[in-house]
Short mmCIF file of C-alpha atoms and ligand atoms in Angstrom, two decimals:
data_model
loop_
_atom_site.label_atom_id
_atom_site.label_comp_id
_atom_site.label_asym_id
_atom_site.label_seq_id
_atom_site.Cartn_x
_atom_site.Cartn_y
_atom_site.Cartn_z
CA MET L 1 94.34 98.57 98.67
CA PHE L 2 95.32 96.06 96.09
CA ALA L 3 92.51 95.69 93.61
CA ASP L 4 93.71 92.43 92.22
CA LEU L 5 93.29 90.65 95.68
CA GLU L 6 89.47 91.01 95.43
CA GLY L 7 87.85 87.55 95.12
CA LYS L 8 91.12 85.78 95.44
CA ALA L 9 91.21 82.81 97.90
CA VAL L 10 93.98 82.61 100.66
CA VAL L 11 94.73 80.00 103.14
CA ILE L 12 96.38 81.21 106.30
CA THR L 13 97.78 78.70 108.82
CA GLY L 14 97.63 79.63 112.42
CA ALA L 15 95.15 82.55 111.52
CA SER L 16 93.09 82.73 114.77
CA THR L 17 95.72 84.72 116.69
CA GLY L 18 98.51 87.21 116.28
CA LEU L 19 100.14 87.84 112.89
CA GLY L 20 97.95 85.24 111.21
CA GLN L 21 94.77 86.99 112.47
CA ALA L 22 95.98 90.45 111.32
CA MET L 23 96.70 89.10 107.93
CA ALA L 24 93.24 87.37 107.80
CA VAL L 25 91.63 90.62 108.58
CA ARG L 26 93.75 92.64 106.15
CA PHE L 27 92.93 90.24 103.29
CA GLY L 28 89.20 90.68 104.39
CA LYS L 29 89.78 94.46 103.77
CA GLU L 30 91.01 93.58 100.35
CA LYS L 31 87.77 91.63 99.83
CA ALA L 32 89.48 88.30 99.58
CA LYS L 33 88.14 84.90 100.54
CA VAL L 34 89.92 83.69 103.64
CA VAL L 35 90.46 80.22 105.01
CA ILE L 36 91.25 80.74 108.77
CA ASN L 37 93.19 77.62 109.87
CA TYR L 38 93.20 77.17 113.68
CA TYR L 39 94.80 74.46 115.86
CA LYS L 40 92.89 74.24 119.02
CA ASN L 41 90.81 77.10 120.01
CA GLU L 42 87.62 77.34 117.79
CA GLN L 43 86.20 80.42 119.47
CA GLU L 44 89.35 82.46 118.54
CA ALA L 45 88.86 81.23 114.95
CA LEU L 46 85.10 82.12 114.90
CA ASP L 47 85.97 85.64 116.42
CA THR L 48 88.53 86.06 113.59
CA LYS L 49 85.98 85.04 111.00
CA LYS L 50 83.67 87.67 112.25
CA MET L 51 86.47 90.26 112.08
CA VAL L 52 87.34 89.29 108.44
CA GLU L 53 83.63 89.45 107.50
CA GLU L 54 83.20 92.95 109.12
CA ALA L 55 86.26 94.06 107.22
CA GLY L 56 84.55 93.15 103.98
CA GLY L 57 85.80 89.63 103.23
CA GLU L 58 84.50 86.11 103.16
CA ALA L 59 85.79 83.59 105.52
CA ILE L 60 85.65 80.06 106.64
CA ILE L 61 87.29 78.41 109.68
CA PHE L 62 89.22 75.05 109.29
CA GLN L 63 90.81 73.08 112.14
CA ALA L 64 94.14 71.36 111.27
CA ASP L 65 97.37 70.53 112.91
CA VAL L 66 100.00 71.54 110.32
CA THR L 67 102.41 68.83 111.49
CA LYS L 68 99.90 66.17 110.12
CA GLU L 69 100.21 65.58 106.36
CA GLU L 70 96.62 64.52 105.84
CA GLU L 71 95.24 67.45 107.70
CA VAL L 72 97.32 69.98 105.63
CA ILE L 73 95.98 68.21 102.47
CA SER L 74 92.34 68.75 103.76
CA LEU L 75 93.17 72.24 104.71
CA VAL L 76 94.20 73.25 101.19
CA GLN L 77 91.34 71.23 99.66
CA SER L 78 88.91 73.26 101.77
CA SER L 79 89.60 76.41 100.03
CA ILE L 80 89.09 74.66 96.67
CA LYS L 81 85.86 73.00 97.97
CA GLU L 82 84.40 76.09 99.63
CA PHE L 83 85.61 78.92 97.44
CA GLY L 84 86.32 77.07 94.19
CA ARG L 85 89.84 78.22 94.17
CA LEU L 86 93.19 78.66 95.83
CA ASP L 87 95.39 81.67 94.81
CA ILE L 88 97.53 82.34 97.91
CA MET L 89 99.06 80.15 100.61
CA ILE L 90 100.41 81.59 103.75
CA ASN L 91 102.40 79.31 105.92
CA ASN L 92 102.32 81.17 109.26
CA ALA L 93 101.73 78.61 111.99
CA GLY L 94 104.77 78.56 114.43
CA MET L 95 105.97 78.11 117.96
CA GLU L 96 108.97 78.65 119.97
CA ASN L 97 110.29 77.71 123.51
CA ALA L 98 113.62 78.66 125.18
CA VAL L 99 115.86 75.81 126.47
CA PRO L 100 119.62 75.70 126.73
CA SER L 101 120.76 73.72 123.69
CA HIS L 102 122.66 71.18 125.77
CA GLU L 103 119.31 70.35 127.53
CA LEU L 104 117.02 70.40 124.52
CA SER L 105 115.03 67.19 124.23
CA LEU L 106 114.73 65.45 120.93
CA ALA L 107 110.96 65.79 121.38
CA ASP L 108 111.08 69.64 121.77
CA TRP L 109 113.51 69.91 118.73
CA ASN L 110 111.10 67.69 116.55
CA LYS L 111 107.98 69.73 117.77
CA VAL L 112 109.40 73.03 116.66
CA MET L 113 110.78 71.71 113.32
CA ASP L 114 107.68 69.76 112.59
CA THR L 115 105.47 72.88 113.18
CA ASN L 116 107.62 75.66 111.79
CA LEU L 117 109.42 73.98 108.90
CA THR L 118 107.81 70.66 107.87
CA GLY L 119 104.27 72.17 108.37
CA ALA L 120 105.27 75.02 106.06
CA PHE L 121 106.71 72.62 103.47
CA LEU L 122 103.45 70.67 103.50
CA GLY L 123 101.51 73.80 102.97
CA CYS L 124 103.93 74.82 100.07
CA ARG L 125 103.69 71.29 98.56
CA GLU L 126 99.91 71.09 98.45
CA ALA L 127 99.62 74.66 97.24
CA LEU L 128 102.25 74.02 94.42
CA LYS L 129 100.44 70.73 93.41
CA HIS L 130 97.16 72.81 92.94
CA PHE L 131 99.01 75.66 91.08
CA VAL L 132 100.97 73.42 88.85
CA GLU L 133 98.06 70.97 87.96
CA ASN L 134 95.69 73.85 87.22
CA ASP L 135 98.25 76.23 85.49
CA ILE L 136 97.74 78.98 88.20
CA GLN L 137 100.26 81.68 88.72
CA GLY L 138 99.85 81.31 92.58
CA ASN L 139 101.60 82.94 95.43
CA ILE L 140 103.18 81.48 98.53
CA ILE L 141 104.31 83.42 101.59
CA ASN L 142 106.22 81.78 104.46
CA MET L 143 106.39 83.40 107.82
CA SER L 144 109.95 83.33 108.70
CA SER L 145 111.75 85.58 111.28
CA VAL L 146 114.79 87.81 111.70
CA HIS L 147 116.09 84.61 113.11
CA GLU L 148 116.52 83.10 109.65
CA MET L 149 119.69 85.26 109.82
CA ILE L 150 120.26 86.19 113.41
CA PRO L 151 121.59 83.47 115.66
CA TRP L 152 119.42 83.00 118.90
CA PRO L 153 120.95 81.25 121.77
CA THR L 154 118.52 78.86 123.66
CA PHE L 155 116.30 78.88 120.59
CA VAL L 156 118.47 76.64 118.43
CA HIS L 157 115.42 74.58 117.17
CA TYR L 158 113.54 77.90 116.23
CA ALA L 159 116.56 79.45 114.52
CA ALA L 160 117.26 76.22 112.59
CA SER L 161 113.65 75.90 111.45
CA LYS L 162 113.59 79.59 110.15
CA GLY L 163 117.01 79.20 108.61
CA GLY L 164 115.63 76.10 106.83
CA MET L 165 112.66 78.12 105.84
CA LYS L 166 114.86 80.65 104.14
CA LEU L 167 116.55 78.09 101.84
CA MET L 168 113.23 76.31 101.36
CA THR L 169 111.63 79.54 100.17
CA GLU L 170 114.56 80.36 97.88
CA THR L 171 114.76 76.89 96.41
CA LEU L 172 110.92 76.72 95.69
CA ALA L 173 111.16 80.17 94.21
CA LEU L 174 113.84 79.04 91.82
CA GLU L 175 112.08 75.77 90.95
CA TYR L 176 108.78 77.40 90.12
CA ALA L 177 109.74 80.70 88.61
CA PRO L 178 109.32 79.46 85.14
CA LYS L 179 105.63 78.90 85.85
CA LYS L 180 105.43 82.45 87.36
CA ILE L 181 104.55 80.94 90.77
CA ARG L 182 106.11 83.28 93.35
CA VAL L 183 107.47 82.07 96.81
CA ASN L 184 108.52 84.75 99.25
CA ALA L 185 109.00 85.01 103.02
CA ILE L 186 108.47 87.69 105.69
CA GLY L 187 110.88 88.08 108.47
CA PRO L 188 109.22 89.83 111.35
CA GLY L 189 111.35 91.20 114.16
CA ALA L 190 109.80 91.50 117.65
CA MET L 191 105.99 91.84 117.27
CA ASN L 192 103.30 92.30 119.72
CA THR L 193 101.49 88.93 119.51
CA PRO L 194 100.57 86.12 121.91
CA ILE L 195 103.93 84.26 121.19
CA ASN L 196 105.62 87.11 123.09
CA ALA L 197 102.89 87.93 125.73
CA GLU L 198 104.66 86.59 128.70
CA LYS L 199 108.02 88.24 127.75
CA PHE L 200 106.34 91.74 126.98
CA SER L 201 104.29 91.65 130.04
CA ASP L 202 107.49 92.15 132.04
CA PRO L 203 108.50 95.82 131.59
CA LYS L 204 112.12 95.16 132.08
CA GLN L 205 112.27 92.43 129.34
CA ARG L 206 110.15 94.54 126.96
CA ALA L 207 112.61 97.53 127.42
CA ASP L 208 115.48 95.11 126.75
CA VAL L 209 113.99 93.93 123.43
CA GLU L 210 113.05 97.60 122.48
CA SER L 211 116.73 98.63 123.01
CA MET L 212 117.54 96.15 120.07
CA ILE L 213 115.24 97.83 117.65
CA PRO L 214 116.66 100.84 115.87
CA MET L 215 113.05 102.29 115.32
CA GLY L 216 112.58 101.89 119.16
CA TYR L 217 109.18 100.14 119.34
CA ILE L 218 107.74 96.52 119.26
CA GLY L 219 106.03 96.04 115.80
CA LYS L 220 102.33 95.85 115.25
CA PRO L 221 100.72 92.81 113.64
CA GLU L 222 99.13 95.08 111.08
CA GLU L 223 102.71 96.11 109.85
CA VAL L 224 103.34 92.46 108.83
CA ALA L 225 99.87 92.22 107.42
CA ALA L 226 100.58 95.14 105.14
CA ALA L 227 103.77 93.42 103.84
CA ALA L 228 101.76 90.25 103.17
CA VAL L 229 99.10 91.86 101.01
CA TRP L 230 101.85 93.66 99.01
CA LEU L 231 103.66 90.36 98.44
CA ALA L 232 100.50 88.64 97.58
CA SER L 233 99.42 91.26 95.05
CA SER L 234 100.56 91.89 91.54
CA GLU L 235 102.33 95.05 92.74
CA SER L 236 105.22 92.74 93.68
CA SER L 237 104.95 90.72 90.40
CA TYR L 238 108.75 90.61 89.92
CA VAL L 239 109.61 89.70 93.51
CA THR L 240 110.35 86.07 94.29
CA GLY L 241 112.67 84.19 96.59
CA HIS L 242 112.98 87.19 98.83
CA THR L 243 112.60 87.47 102.58
CA LEU L 244 111.00 90.86 103.35
CA PHE L 245 112.17 91.85 106.90
CA VAL L 246 109.56 93.75 108.75
CA ASP L 247 111.64 94.49 111.81
CA GLY L 248 112.19 98.17 112.65
CA GLY L 249 115.74 97.80 111.51
CA MET L 250 116.52 94.85 113.86
CA THR L 251 118.63 92.99 111.14
CA GLN L 252 120.77 96.14 110.55
CA TYR L 253 123.31 95.43 113.37
CA PRO L 254 121.85 97.84 116.00
CA ALA L 255 124.85 97.26 118.17
CA PHE L 256 126.77 99.53 115.65
CA MET L 257 124.27 102.38 115.94
CA ALA L 258 125.77 105.94 116.48
CA GLY L 259 129.05 104.91 114.96
CA ARG L 260 130.02 102.30 117.46
CA GLY L 261 132.53 99.62 116.70
P1 NAI G 301 101.00 83.24 117.85
O1 NAI G 301 101.48 82.33 118.91
O2 NAI G 301 99.82 84.16 118.05
O3 NAI G 301 100.72 82.43 116.44
C1 NAI G 301 101.07 81.16 116.17
C2 NAI G 301 99.86 80.52 115.62
O4 NAI G 301 100.38 79.19 115.16
C3 NAI G 301 98.80 80.24 116.74
O5 NAI G 301 97.56 80.53 116.17
C4 NAI G 301 98.88 78.67 116.88
O6 NAI G 301 97.65 78.17 117.36
C5 NAI G 301 99.34 78.26 115.55
N1 NAI G 301 99.93 76.92 115.65
C6 NAI G 301 100.87 76.33 116.47
N2 NAI G 301 101.18 75.13 116.33
C7 NAI G 301 100.20 74.71 115.29
C8 NAI G 301 99.98 73.48 114.54
N3 NAI G 301 100.78 72.46 114.93
N4 NAI G 301 99.04 73.49 113.66
C9 NAI G 301 98.34 74.63 113.36
N5 NAI G 301 98.56 75.88 113.96
C10 NAI G 301 99.43 75.83 114.82
O7 NAI G 301 102.31 84.01 117.42
P2 NAI G 301 102.58 84.99 116.20
O8 NAI G 301 103.61 85.96 116.54
O9 NAI G 301 101.44 85.48 115.52
O10 NAI G 301 103.34 83.90 115.25
C11 NAI G 301 103.04 83.69 113.88
C12 NAI G 301 104.34 83.37 113.14
O11 NAI G 301 105.21 84.55 113.14
C13 NAI G 301 105.10 82.22 113.66
O12 NAI G 301 105.52 81.38 112.59
C14 NAI G 301 106.33 82.91 114.33
O13 NAI G 301 107.54 82.09 114.43
C15 NAI G 301 106.52 84.08 113.45
N6 NAI G 301 107.21 85.15 113.99
C16 NAI G 301 106.67 85.94 115.06
C17 NAI G 301 107.50 86.95 115.60
C18 NAI G 301 106.89 87.79 116.75
O14 NAI G 301 107.71 88.50 117.37
N7 NAI G 301 105.68 87.71 117.13
C19 NAI G 301 108.78 87.34 115.09
C20 NAI G 301 109.15 86.48 114.03
C21 NAI G 301 108.43 85.54 113.47
#
């Protein structure tokens, strides 16, 4: 438990499923106030709200498409209106689809970039505006991926969006460090969430992914949520501009295991 998170307000984008939902519930356990952003499925958001409340937190749900500037502005404002504060912004909403790069449409490229990178930028900008104008030592966490450093054929738009997120995170960390506003990222490996549901429902594909993870198992959303509360808490007070990989060792060149190479 991180005592300083009690009563803090956190906005989490894409919080009605997967990693976003696990983070919402964990912030609930920390007795934080959570804005659960959802995209389309209100019932999932309501279910998540109940889970946050049962865990011990307060929550509201807020529909917004992170690719729409006005909607991100309203989302961030909802925390200030409802809870009277905003302390932590988590830009988690994201999407991916596999397409050979020579066949990737501009529409598909733009959709992934708009959601994963531009959406996260808008969340950062609105939170930073609030932190700077009100002299708040706020905290931002961007949900990146191991693919901010590992190339990923047929996912060029996804890899580019997360690579962009890495330098966006570092740049903002540097720019706002003098104000003690911290900006970090989390780089999950392969996690058990809806984004991977189809792939992991096929035992062969699941085993193939597991073979690339030195720790040998697909990660649990709660393992990412644990990293998020640490990064949001004062226990990580001197950490900024960092991507914390939560990946069972996937970024440690598993092909070289057992002295190969
Ligand atoms: P997920 O599919 O459950 O979560 C993505 C969420 O983003 C969904 O709730 C979806 O509704 C929301 N979303 C999509 N477009 C949106 C939009 N325009 N506006 C608002 N919300 C929108 O999958 P997961 O795994 O929880 O993904 C969360 C983040 O974690 C993503 O950024 C993803 O790239 C990242 N990630 C996931 C990994 C995994 O293995 N599950 C690995 C590395 C990174």
